[in-house]
Each structure stands twice: as C-alpha cells, then as structure tokens.
CSV table of C-alpha atoms in Angstrom, one decimal:
chain,number,residue,atom,x,y,z
A,178,MET,CA,16.2,-20.1,-4.4
A,179,MET,CA,17.7,-17.8,-6.7
A,180,THR,CA,19.8,-18.9,-9.5
A,181,ALA,CA,23.0,-19.1,-9.6
A,182,MET,CA,23.4,-15.5,-11.9
A,183,LEU,CA,21.2,-13.5,-9.5
A,184,GLN,CA,22.9,-14.8,-6.2
A,185,ALA,CA,26.6,-13.5,-8.3
A,186,ARG,CA,24.6,-10.5,-9.0
A,187,TYR,CA,23.6,-10.2,-5.3
A,188,ALA,CA,27.0,-10.7,-3.9
A,189,ALA,CA,27.9,-7.5,-4.4
A,190,ARG,CA,25.6,-6.0,-2.0
A,191,VAL,CA,25.6,-8.0,0.9
A,192,HIS,CA,26.9,-4.7,3.4
A,193,GLN,CA,23.6,-3.0,1.8
A,194,ARG,CA,21.4,-6.1,3.5
A,195,LYS,CA,19.9,-4.7,6.4
A,196,GLN,CA,19.2,-1.2,5.6
A,197,TYR,CA,16.0,0.1,7.5
A,198,PHE,CA,13.0,2.9,5.9
A,199,ASP,CA,12.4,3.2,10.0
A,200,ARG,CA,14.3,1.2,12.1
A,201,ALA,CA,12.7,2.0,15.2
A,202,ALA,CA,9.4,0.6,14.5
A,203,GLU,CA,10.7,-2.3,12.7
A,204,THR,CA,12.8,-4.0,15.7
A,205,MET,CA,10.8,-2.8,17.9
A,206,PRO,CA,10.7,-5.6,20.4
A,207,ARG,CA,7.6,-7.8,20.4
A,208,GLU,CA,6.8,-6.4,24.0
A,209,GLU,CA,6.8,-3.1,23.0
A,210,LEU,CA,5.1,-3.7,19.7
A,211,ARG,CA,2.1,-4.9,21.6
A,212,ARG,CA,1.5,-2.3,24.0
A,213,LEU,CA,1.8,0.1,21.4
A,214,GLN,CA,-0.8,-2.3,19.5
A,215,LEU,CA,-3.2,-1.9,22.6
A,216,LYS,CA,-2.7,1.8,23.0
A,217,ARG,CA,-4.1,1.9,18.8
A,218,LEU,CA,-6.4,-0.7,19.3
A,219,ARG,CA,-8.6,0.9,21.9
A,220,ALA,CA,-8.1,4.6,20.1
A,221,THR,CA,-9.0,3.1,17.1
A,222,LEU,CA,-12.5,1.4,18.1
A,223,LYS,CA,-13.6,4.4,20.2
A,224,ASP,CA,-12.9,6.5,17.3
A,225,ALA,CA,-14.8,3.7,15.1
A,226,CYS,CA,-17.5,3.5,18.0
A,227,GLU,CA,-18.0,7.4,17.8
A,228,ASN,CA,-18.2,8.0,14.3
A,229,VAL,CA,-19.0,5.2,12.2
A,230,PRO,CA,-22.7,4.0,13.2
A,231,LEU,CA,-22.6,0.1,11.7
A,232,HIS,CA,-19.7,-0.5,14.6
A,233,ARG,CA,-21.3,1.9,17.1
A,234,GLU,CA,-24.7,-0.2,17.0
A,235,ARG,CA,-22.8,-3.6,16.7
A,236,MET,CA,-20.7,-2.5,19.9
A,237,THR,CA,-24.2,-1.5,21.3
A,238,ALA,CA,-25.6,-4.7,21.2
A,239,LEU,CA,-22.5,-7.1,22.5
A,240,LYS,CA,-22.7,-4.1,25.2
A,241,VAL,CA,-18.9,-3.8,24.5
A,242,ARG,CA,-17.5,-0.6,24.7
A,243,PRO,CA,-14.1,0.5,23.3
A,244,GLN,CA,-12.3,0.9,27.9
A,245,ASP,CA,-13.5,-2.8,27.5
A,246,ILE,CA,-10.5,-4.1,25.8
A,247,ARG,CA,-8.1,-4.4,28.2
A,248,THR,CA,-5.9,-7.0,26.1
A,249,LEU,CA,-5.1,-7.9,22.3
A,250,GLU,CA,-6.5,-11.0,22.5
A,251,ASP,CA,-10.4,-9.2,24.0
A,252,VAL,CA,-10.5,-7.7,20.0
A,253,ARG,CA,-11.4,-11.5,19.7
A,254,GLY,CA,-15.3,-10.7,21.3
A,255,LEU,CA,-16.0,-8.3,18.4
A,256,PRO,CA,-17.9,-9.3,14.9
A,257,PHE,CA,-16.1,-9.5,11.6
A,258,THR,CA,-16.6,-6.7,8.8
A,259,VAL,CA,-16.8,-8.4,5.6
A,260,LYS,CA,-16.8,-6.8,2.5
A,261,SER,CA,-20.8,-7.2,2.1
A,262,ASP,CA,-21.1,-4.5,4.6
A,263,LEU,CA,-19.2,-1.7,2.4
A,264,ARG,CA,-21.4,-2.4,-0.3
A,265,GLU,CA,-24.2,-2.4,1.5
A,266,HIS,CA,-23.2,1.1,2.7
A,267,TYR,CA,-22.4,2.7,-0.5
A,268,PRO,CA,-20.7,4.9,-1.1
A,269,PHE,CA,-19.7,6.4,2.4
A,270,GLY,CA,-21.6,5.0,4.5
A,271,MET,CA,-18.2,3.5,6.3
A,272,PHE,CA,-16.5,6.5,6.6
A,273,ALA,CA,-15.6,7.5,9.8
A,274,ARG,CA,-14.7,11.1,8.5
A,275,PRO,CA,-17.3,13.8,7.0
A,276,ARG,CA,-16.2,13.6,2.6
A,277,ALA,CA,-15.1,17.0,2.5
A,278,ALA,CA,-12.3,15.8,4.8
A,279,LEU,CA,-11.0,13.0,2.6
A,280,ALA,CA,-8.2,13.9,0.6
A,281,ARG,CA,-9.0,10.7,-1.8
A,282,LEU,CA,-11.6,8.2,-2.7
A,283,HIS,CA,-10.3,5.1,-4.6
A,284,ALA,CA,-12.4,1.9,-5.6
A,285,SER,CA,-12.8,-1.6,-6.6
A,286,SER,CA,-13.9,-2.4,-10.2
A,287,GLY,CA,-17.1,-3.4,-9.4
A,288,THR,CA,-17.6,-6.7,-12.1
A,289,THR,CA,-20.1,-7.8,-10.3
A,290,GLY,CA,-22.7,-5.3,-8.0
A,291,LYS,CA,-21.7,-1.8,-6.3
A,292,PRO,CA,-18.6,-1.2,-5.6
A,293,THR,CA,-16.3,-1.0,-3.0
A,294,VAL,CA,-15.9,2.6,-1.9
A,295,VAL,CA,-12.2,3.3,0.4
A,296,GLY,CA,-11.3,6.8,1.6
A,297,TYR,CA,-7.9,8.5,2.7
A,298,THR,CA,-7.4,11.5,5.0
A,299,ALA,CA,-4.2,13.3,3.9
A,300,ARG,CA,-2.8,11.9,7.1
A,301,ASP,CA,-3.8,7.9,6.0
A,302,LEU,CA,-1.7,8.7,2.6
A,303,SER,CA,1.3,10.1,4.4
A,304,THR,CA,0.7,6.9,6.8
A,305,TRP,CA,0.2,4.9,3.5
A,306,ALA,CA,3.6,6.3,1.8
A,307,ASP,CA,5.4,5.7,4.8
A,308,LEU,CA,4.3,1.8,4.9
A,309,MET,CA,5.3,1.4,1.1
A,310,ALA,CA,8.4,3.1,1.1
A,311,ARG,CA,9.0,0.6,4.4
A,312,SER,CA,8.7,-2.1,2.2
A,313,MET,CA,10.2,-1.9,-0.6
A,314,ALA,CA,12.8,-0.7,1.6
A,315,CYS,CA,12.6,-4.3,3.6
A,316,ALA,CA,12.9,-5.3,-0.3
A,317,GLY,CA,15.7,-4.0,-1.3
A,318,VAL,CA,15.3,-0.8,-2.9
A,319,ARG,CA,16.9,1.9,-2.0
A,320,ARG,CA,16.9,5.5,-2.7
A,321,GLY,CA,17.8,6.8,-6.4
A,322,ASP,CA,16.9,3.8,-8.0
A,323,VAL,CA,14.7,3.8,-10.9
A,324,VAL,CA,11.2,2.2,-10.3
A,325,HIS,CA,9.6,1.2,-13.4
A,326,ASN,CA,5.8,0.9,-12.0
A,327,ALA,CA,3.8,-0.9,-14.1
A,328,TYR,CA,1.1,-1.2,-12.1
A,329,GLY,CA,-2.1,0.1,-13.0
A,330,TYR,CA,-3.4,4.0,-12.2
A,331,GLY,CA,-6.4,4.6,-10.9
A,332,LEU,CA,-9.0,3.5,-8.6
A,333,PHE,CA,-6.6,0.7,-8.1
A,334,THR,CA,-5.3,1.2,-5.4
A,335,GLY,CA,-2.0,-0.5,-6.4
A,336,GLY,CA,-0.3,2.0,-8.9
A,337,LEU,CA,-0.3,4.9,-7.0
A,338,GLY,CA,0.6,2.9,-3.7
A,339,ALA,CA,3.6,2.0,-5.2
A,340,HIS,CA,4.2,5.1,-7.2
A,341,TYR,CA,4.3,7.3,-3.8
A,342,GLY,CA,6.1,4.8,-1.9
A,343,ALA,CA,8.9,5.2,-4.3
A,344,GLU,CA,8.7,9.0,-4.0
A,345,ARG,CA,8.5,9.1,-0.4
A,346,LEU,CA,11.9,6.3,-0.2
A,347,GLY,CA,13.7,8.3,-2.9
A,348,ALA,CA,13.6,7.0,-5.5
A,349,THR,CA,12.7,7.0,-9.2
A,350,VAL,CA,9.7,6.9,-10.1
A,351,VAL,CA,8.4,5.6,-14.0
A,352,PRO,CA,4.5,6.2,-13.6
A,353,MET,CA,3.8,3.6,-17.2
A,354,SER,CA,1.2,2.0,-15.7
A,355,GLY,CA,0.0,-1.2,-17.6
A,356,GLY,CA,-0.4,-2.1,-21.0
A,357,SER,CA,2.0,-0.5,-24.4
A,358,THR,CA,4.2,-3.5,-23.7
A,359,GLU,CA,6.7,-3.3,-26.2
A,360,ARG,CA,6.6,0.1,-25.2
A,361,GLN,CA,7.5,-0.9,-21.3
A,362,VAL,CA,10.0,-3.3,-22.6
A,363,LEU,CA,12.0,-0.4,-24.4
A,364,LEU,CA,11.6,2.4,-21.1
A,365,ILE,CA,12.9,-0.8,-18.9
A,366,GLN,CA,15.7,-0.7,-21.0
A,367,ASP,CA,16.3,2.8,-21.7
A,368,PHE,CA,15.9,4.0,-18.5
A,369,GLY,CA,18.2,1.7,-16.3
A,370,ALA,CA,15.5,0.7,-14.4
A,371,ARG,CA,16.7,-1.6,-11.2
A,372,VAL,CA,13.1,-2.4,-9.7
A,373,LEU,CA,10.2,-3.7,-11.6
A,374,CYS,CA,6.3,-3.4,-10.1
A,375,ALA,CA,3.3,-5.4,-11.6
A,376,THR,CA,1.1,-7.9,-11.6
A,377,PRO,CA,3.2,-11.7,-11.2
A,378,SER,CA,0.9,-12.3,-14.7
A,379,TYR,CA,1.9,-9.3,-16.0
A,380,ALA,CA,5.9,-9.8,-15.6
A,381,LEU,CA,5.0,-12.5,-17.0
A,382,ASN,CA,3.4,-10.9,-20.5
A,383,ILE,CA,6.5,-8.5,-20.6
A,384,ALA,CA,8.8,-10.9,-20.3
A,385,GLU,CA,7.6,-12.6,-23.1
A,386,VAL,CA,6.7,-9.9,-25.4
A,387,ALA,CA,10.8,-8.8,-24.7
A,388,GLU,CA,11.1,-12.7,-26.2
A,389,ARG,CA,9.7,-12.0,-28.9
A,390,GLU,CA,11.3,-8.8,-29.7
A,391,GLY,CA,14.7,-10.5,-29.1
A,392,VAL,CA,15.3,-8.5,-25.4
A,393,ASP,CA,17.0,-10.2,-23.0
A,394,LEU,CA,15.5,-8.3,-19.8
A,395,ARG,CA,18.4,-10.4,-17.9
A,396,ALA,CA,21.2,-8.3,-19.3
A,397,SER,CA,19.3,-5.5,-18.3
A,398,CYS,CA,19.7,-2.7,-15.0
A,399,LEU,CA,16.6,-4.7,-12.9
A,400,GLU,CA,17.2,-6.9,-10.1
A,401,ILE,CA,14.2,-6.6,-8.1
A,402,GLY,CA,10.4,-7.0,-8.8
A,403,LEU,CA,7.7,-6.1,-6.1
A,404,PHE,CA,5.0,-8.2,-6.6
A,405,GLY,CA,1.1,-8.4,-6.2
A,406,ALA,CA,-2.2,-8.1,-6.0
A,407,GLU,CA,-3.1,-11.4,-6.9
A,408,PRO,CA,-1.7,-14.8,-5.9
A,409,TRP,CA,0.9,-16.9,-7.4
A,410,SER,CA,2.8,-19.7,-7.0
A,411,GLU,CA,6.6,-20.1,-6.3
A,412,ALA,CA,6.4,-21.9,-9.3
A,413,MET,CA,5.7,-18.7,-11.1
A,414,ARG,CA,8.5,-17.5,-9.1
A,415,ARG,CA,11.1,-19.4,-10.2
A,416,GLU,CA,9.4,-19.1,-14.2
A,417,ILE,CA,9.9,-14.3,-13.3
A,418,GLU,CA,13.3,-14.6,-11.9
A,419,GLU,CA,15.1,-16.7,-14.8
A,420,ARG,CA,13.4,-15.1,-17.5
A,421,ILE,CA,13.9,-11.8,-16.3
A,422,GLY,CA,16.6,-12.3,-14.2
A,423,LEU,CA,15.3,-10.4,-10.9
A,424,LYS,CA,14.8,-11.3,-7.4
A,425,ALA,CA,10.8,-12.3,-7.5
A,426,VAL,CA,9.2,-10.2,-4.0
A,427,ASP,CA,6.1,-11.1,-2.7
A,428,VAL,CA,4.4,-7.4,-1.2
A,429,TYR,CA,0.4,-7.7,0.0
A,430,GLY,CA,-2.3,-5.2,0.6
A,431,LEU,CA,-5.5,-4.9,-0.4
A,432,SER,CA,-7.6,-2.1,-0.8
A,433,GLU,CA,-10.6,-1.9,2.6
A,434,ILE,CA,-6.9,-2.6,4.7
A,435,MET,CA,-4.7,0.0,2.7
A,436,GLY,CA,-3.7,-0.9,-0.4
A,437,PRO,CA,-0.2,-2.4,-1.2
A,438,GLY,CA,2.4,-2.1,1.7
A,439,VAL,CA,0.1,-3.8,4.5
A,440,ALA,CA,3.5,-7.0,4.2
A,441,VAL,CA,6.1,-7.5,2.1
A,442,GLU,CA,9.0,-10.4,2.0
A,443,CYS,CA,12.3,-9.1,2.7
A,444,GLU,CA,15.4,-10.1,0.8
A,445,ALA,CA,15.8,-13.0,3.3
A,446,GLN,CA,12.1,-14.0,1.0
A,447,ASP,CA,10.9,-16.1,4.4
A,448,GLY,CA,7.7,-14.7,4.9
A,449,LEU,CA,6.1,-11.5,4.9
A,450,HIS,CA,6.7,-8.7,7.0
A,451,ALA,CA,3.5,-8.1,8.1
A,452,TRP,CA,3.4,-4.0,9.8
A,453,GLU,CA,2.3,-4.6,12.7
A,454,ASP,CA,2.4,-1.3,14.6
A,455,HIS,CA,-0.1,-0.3,12.1
A,456,PHE,CA,-2.4,-3.6,11.3
A,457,LEU,CA,-3.4,-5.9,13.8
A,458,PHE,CA,-2.7,-9.2,12.2
A,459,GLU,CA,-5.3,-12.4,13.7
A,460,ILE,CA,-5.1,-15.8,12.1
A,461,ILE,CA,-8.5,-17.9,12.5
A,462,ASP,CA,-10.7,-21.3,11.6
A,463,PRO,CA,-13.1,-19.8,8.1
A,464,ASP,CA,-15.4,-21.7,9.4
A,465,THR,CA,-15.3,-21.6,13.4
A,466,GLY,CA,-14.0,-17.9,12.8
A,467,GLN,CA,-11.7,-18.5,16.4
A,468,PRO,CA,-8.0,-18.5,16.3
A,469,VAL,CA,-5.6,-21.0,14.9
A,470,PRO,CA,-2.4,-22.4,16.4
A,471,GLU,CA,0.5,-20.4,15.5
A,472,GLY,CA,2.1,-21.8,12.1
A,473,GLU,CA,-1.6,-23.3,11.0
A,474,ALA,CA,-3.1,-22.4,8.3
A,475,GLY,CA,-6.3,-20.2,7.8
A,476,GLU,CA,-8.1,-16.7,7.2
A,477,LEU,CA,-6.0,-14.0,7.9
A,478,VAL,CA,-8.3,-10.9,9.9
A,479,ILE,CA,-6.8,-7.4,9.8
A,480,THR,CA,-8.0,-4.5,12.2
A,481,THR,CA,-6.6,-1.3,11.4
A,482,LEU,CA,-4.8,0.7,13.8
A,483,THR,CA,-3.9,4.4,12.7
A,484,LYS,CA,-6.8,4.7,10.1
A,485,GLN,CA,-8.6,8.0,9.9
A,486,ALA,CA,-11.2,7.9,7.2
A,487,LEU,CA,-12.1,4.1,7.2
A,488,PRO,CA,-10.9,2.0,10.1
A,489,MET,CA,-11.8,-1.7,9.6
A,490,ILE,CA,-12.4,-3.8,12.5
A,491,ARG,CA,-11.6,-7.7,12.0
A,492,TYR,CA,-11.7,-7.1,8.5
A,493,ARG,CA,-12.1,-10.5,7.3
A,494,THR,CA,-9.5,-10.6,4.0
A,495,ARG,CA,-10.9,-14.2,2.7
A,496,ASP,CA,-7.1,-14.9,2.1
A,497,ILE,CA,-5.4,-18.5,3.9
A,498,THR,CA,-2.3,-18.1,5.0
A,499,ARG,CA,0.1,-18.8,8.7
A,500,ALA,CA,2.3,-16.6,10.4
A,501,SER,CA,5.1,-16.5,12.7
A,502,THR,CA,5.9,-14.5,15.3
A,503,ALA,CA,9.9,-15.9,15.1
A,504,ARG,CA,12.4,-13.2,14.4
A,505,CYS,CA,13.5,-12.8,11.0
A,506,ALA,CA,17.8,-13.4,10.2
A,507,CYS,CA,16.9,-9.8,9.1
A,508,GLY,CA,16.7,-8.3,12.4
A,509,ARG,CA,13.1,-7.2,11.8
A,510,SER,CA,10.3,-7.9,14.8
A,511,HIS,CA,6.8,-7.9,13.0
A,512,LEU,CA,5.4,-11.0,11.9
A,513,ARG,CA,5.6,-13.1,9.1
A,514,LEU,CA,2.7,-14.6,6.7
A,515,GLN,CA,3.3,-17.0,4.5
A,516,ARG,CA,2.4,-16.5,1.4
A,517,ILE,CA,-1.5,-15.9,-0.1
A,518,THR,CA,-2.0,-19.9,-1.3
A,519,GLY,CA,-5.2,-18.9,-2.5
A,520,ARG,CA,-8.9,-17.2,-1.3
A,521,ASN,CA,-12.0,-18.9,0.5
A,522,ASP,CA,-14.2,-17.6,-2.5
A,523,ASP,CA,-11.2,-18.7,-5.3
A,524,MET,CA,-11.7,-22.5,-3.6
A,525,LEU,CA,-13.4,-24.3,-6.0
A,526,ILE,CA,-14.5,-27.9,-4.9
A,527,ILE,CA,-14.5,-30.5,-7.8
A,528,ARG,CA,-16.7,-33.9,-7.2
A,529,GLY,CA,-15.8,-33.4,-3.5
A,530,VAL,CA,-12.1,-31.7,-4.1
A,531,ASN,CA,-11.3,-29.0,-2.5
A,532,VAL,CA,-8.8,-27.1,-5.2
A,533,TYR,CA,-7.3,-23.7,-5.0
A,534,PRO,CA,-6.1,-22.0,-8.7
A,535,SER,CA,-2.6,-21.3,-7.1
A,536,GLN,CA,-2.6,-25.0,-6.6
A,537,ILE,CA,-3.5,-26.4,-10.1
A,538,GLU,CA,-0.6,-23.2,-11.1
A,539,ALA,CA,2.3,-24.9,-9.2
A,540,VAL,CA,1.8,-28.4,-11.1
A,541,LEU,CA,1.3,-26.6,-14.9
A,542,ILE,CA,4.4,-23.4,-14.7
A,543,GLY,CA,7.8,-25.3,-15.1
A,544,GLN,CA,6.5,-28.6,-17.4
A,545,PRO,CA,8.3,-29.0,-20.3
A,546,GLY,CA,6.4,-27.8,-23.7
A,547,ILE,CA,3.6,-25.5,-21.3
A,548,ALA,CA,4.2,-21.8,-21.8
A,549,PRO,CA,3.2,-20.1,-18.1
A,550,TYR,CA,-0.1,-18.4,-19.1
A,551,TYR,CA,-4.2,-20.7,-18.5
A,552,GLN,CA,-7.8,-20.1,-17.4
A,553,LEU,CA,-9.6,-22.6,-15.1
A,554,VAL,CA,-13.1,-23.0,-16.4
A,555,VAL,CA,-15.3,-24.2,-13.9
A,556,GLU,CA,-18.8,-25.7,-15.8
A,557,ARG,CA,-22.2,-27.2,-14.1
A,558,ASN,CA,-23.3,-30.6,-15.0
A,559,GLY,CA,-26.4,-32.1,-14.2
A,560,SER,CA,-25.4,-31.7,-10.2
A,561,LEU,CA,-21.8,-32.1,-10.0
A,562,ASP,CA,-19.5,-28.9,-11.3
A,563,GLU,CA,-16.3,-30.3,-13.5
A,564,LEU,CA,-13.2,-27.9,-14.4
A,565,THR,CA,-11.5,-27.8,-17.5
A,566,VAL,CA,-8.2,-26.6,-17.5
A,567,GLU,CA,-6.7,-24.6,-20.4
A,568,ILE,CA,-3.2,-24.5,-20.8
A,569,GLU,CA,-1.3,-23.3,-23.8
A,570,ALA,CA,1.6,-25.2,-26.3
A,571,ALA,CA,4.9,-23.7,-25.6
A,572,SER,CA,5.1,-24.3,-29.7
A,573,LEU,CA,3.1,-25.6,-32.4
A,574,GLU,CA,5.1,-28.7,-32.3
A,575,HIS,CA,4.0,-29.4,-28.7
A,576,LEU,CA,0.3,-29.4,-29.6
A,577,CYS,CA,-0.7,-32.6,-29.0
A,578,GLU,CA,-3.2,-35.0,-27.1
A,579,GLU,CA,-0.5,-36.5,-25.4
A,580,LEU,CA,0.8,-33.1,-23.7
A,581,GLU,CA,-3.0,-32.5,-22.5
A,582,GLN,CA,-2.9,-36.1,-21.3
A,583,ARG,CA,0.3,-35.7,-19.4
A,584,VAL,CA,-1.2,-32.4,-17.8
A,585,ARG,CA,-4.3,-34.4,-16.8
A,586,HIS,CA,-2.2,-37.0,-14.9
A,587,GLN,CA,0.0,-34.1,-13.5
A,588,ILE,CA,-3.0,-33.0,-12.1
A,589,LYS,CA,-4.8,-35.6,-11.0
A,590,SER,CA,-1.4,-37.3,-9.1
A,591,MET,CA,-0.6,-34.1,-7.3
A,592,ILE,CA,-4.1,-32.3,-6.3
A,593,GLY,CA,-6.8,-35.6,-6.6
A,594,VAL,CA,-9.0,-33.9,-8.9
A,595,THR,CA,-9.9,-35.1,-12.3
A,596,THR,CA,-10.4,-32.7,-15.0
A,597,ARG,CA,-10.2,-31.8,-18.8
A,598,VAL,CA,-7.2,-30.0,-20.5
A,599,VAL,CA,-7.0,-28.6,-23.3
A,600,ALA,CA,-4.4,-27.7,-25.4
A,601,LYS,CA,-4.4,-24.0,-27.8
A,602,LYS,CA,-1.8,-22.4,-29.7
A,603,PRO,CA,0.5,-20.3,-28.2
A,604,GLY,CA,-0.8,-16.7,-27.6
A,605,GLU,CA,-4.5,-17.9,-27.4
A,606,VAL,CA,-5.2,-18.1,-23.7
A,607,PRO,CA,-5.9,-14.4,-22.6
A,608,ARG,CA,-2.6,-11.9,-21.8
A,609,SER,CA,-3.1,-10.3,-17.6
A,610,GLN,CA,-2.2,-6.3,-18.4
A,611,GLY,CA,-3.3,-6.0,-14.2
A,612,LYS,CA,-4.8,-8.8,-12.3
A,613,ALA,CA,-5.3,-12.3,-13.6
A,614,VAL,CA,-8.2,-13.8,-14.7
A,615,ARG,CA,-7.4,-17.3,-13.4
A,616,VAL,CA,-11.4,-18.2,-13.5
A,617,ARG,CA,-14.4,-18.5,-15.9
A,618,ASP,CA,-17.4,-19.6,-13.8
A,619,LEU,CA,-19.8,-20.9,-16.4
A,620,ARG,CA,-22.3,-21.9,-13.7
A,621,PRO,CA,-25.5,-20.9,-14.0
A,622,ARG,CA,-26.1,-17.9,-10.6
A,623,LYS,CA,-28.2,-18.7,-8.1
A,624,PRO,CA,-31.3,-16.4,-8.0
C-alpha cells in the first residue's frame, strides 16, 4: 500500500511498531473483554433509565429493566436512538447529568434545524483524552512527537479531541486549527511536525498550497497523518501519501458517541481498531434493523459503556462498514471495522442506482488530467433525479470535452450510473478547510 520511499522511512521504526498506550486494555482476551462490556452495559442502562426520561419511557414501554439484560445479545431487544432524538430534546434533554455538572458542551454545525448538542463531565473528558491518546499511539504517534493539529477548534469535536489526546500521550501540540493554509505549510516545516491531524480533504488542500509555493512536504519531517471526520476512499489515501510523503491513517469517531478516537487504524492499516472496553458495536441491516453475519456490510450501531453525561443506547450512526473479531497482527484484540464506505443518508439513488460519493471519488482520484477535487450536484428533472459530477482539470491544457467524456465513461462502466460531467478550470472547485462539502443537493425540499 505504501510507496517504496515510505517503506524505507518506516523500516527504521520497526522495533517501535508494537508500542501501546494501554497494553492490558488493548490486548485483553475477547472473553474477558465481553465480560467487561456486559458489566459496563448494565451499569450504563441503569444510569440511563434512572436519569434520562426518553430512555426510561422507552424501556418501560417494552417492560424491560436493566437487570433483564443478561447477555450482550440481549441489547438487541432495546430500541434504537437516532440523531433526531437529540434535536427533539434540544438542548439538554438527553443528558444523564444536570447541566451544572458538565465540564464542556460541543455541538454540530446545525446547517439545517437545531444543532446536535453533546456534553461531557470531567471524567468523560479524561476518558476521551485517554482513548484519543490510545488511538494516536496505535497509529504510530510517540511521546515527544510534534503534532500539527489542523482540525477545526470550537464546537466541532475534532480539534480539541486530537489536542487533548496528543497532550495525554506526551506529544507537543501545534494548535493550528483550519485555515491560513500558507502559514500551515510554513509551521509544518519550521516546527518539524512528525504528525499531521486534519480532514483528508484539507490535507490535500495543504499539499496543493505547498506545491504551489514550491515546497516539497515529502522532504519534511511528516511521517504520520491522522485523517477523519469525513468518508474518504483508498484512492484518496494513496494520493495524500504520495503528495505529502506520510502514512495516512484513518481515525473514526462521531460527536454523539464521543468525538474522534472511537476507532483507528494501526500501522498495519488492516481495519480500524474499535475500542470495545468503552463501546458496544453492532452491525445491522439498515432496512430491517436485524444483525448481519460477521464480515457482511451493514450499518454501524454503537452503545456507550462509560459515558456519564450523555449515555447513548444503540445509536444508529448511519455509517456503512463491516466488522471482524480476528486478532490483528499488531496484537490488539478489539474488533476491527473496515473503512466507512458511506452513510445511509449520503446515499444517492440516481435512476434506480444506489451511489455513494466515495464511489465517485474512487473513480476520479488518480485519473490523468484530473485534480483531486470534485463536487456532486443533484437536481430533479421531472420525476427523476439527475447527477452532475463537477471535476477540476489538472491544468488548462487538460480542460477539454474529451476529458469529460472519458470520466463519464469511467463512472458508467465502474458504477453503472449515467451522469453529466463538467470539467472546471484549475482552482474552481471549492477547497475545504474542514469537512468537505461533496454534495450540493438542488432538489426541491419536501414540505
């Protein structure tokens, strides 16, 4: 997966590969792990039932008590929690602790309707820092590394989650946040950052600005990138690794559950280690809500096991993935999630074909004559939805009708959907300084 240059760079660090932040927890035998999960699950359900009216009402309606949960599989009889539950109980109605007991509040961007509000007690924040430190160590970050944090700070959980995790690990944090990309390039070089934290789309933006300024980041001290907060393809991983000269590691999380650090790839990049001592994971059929066999694709559902402020019971993430309980070569025993291929609510149905933005991305990235920036525009034509793929030519010399025809043919042959393709001049597709906006939905809103 890695280029020869990256393989050579990491050869000198082979002896460090099996370092852990918490060896006992990360390599816990699976039977012991399951016993711990059940103990913590029952405590969480008791806490939620006593302190969160919504959970108490739902469990009462089902005539289920926390003590009735005798196995991990029994959780399947409990109702799901969904994002709209948080919005309908805005701002603090889902909390199991009084507002005065909270140390911090975060919230989603709230682009439509009320934002999703999440809260943390002081213990929650400490747990989060531990799990993010564990995730960073799993990815290859070490005490004393300079961590350049280009995740956005503020109500978005990415910036502060990475910040406190790196500090807990003993790294030196550069709290850059997003934006000021030219200055990011300067400080990455001058401060000798070994680790870059950012959304993958913004990492590409940093690479582009560096190249424009004649800076070769492949010659910098950067070796590891922790990228998350948006779905990204294997093709984009290769693009980032080649242009920046680091190992691009996938980190997963969501605000409703904790923030970043719920799961992360180790240096083997063979699935994301999902921290089962703090979360219970299920993979379900998104249509029926029933569990799918191990290894099959489905929707990820998460129950928190140690959260105080905001316990979440069977939260439907809408993220599509697969799970494996096979022990990883790195020695960690927690189940592994495969790369998130998309979200149920991001899926487009174009003339009867299900399409995820990440599928389009996988076709586009790496094609000759195309820059790694795109947007999907969805419009309604009569009773049918139509998709326009806006791509960006790598240079003015590549801007031609033949480029559009070639990309249209590739999408049709590889995904099976007919699209309109529009090639734009270099720099015309909007750049991201946080989460990339991949889809512009211009269809009329339902009343």
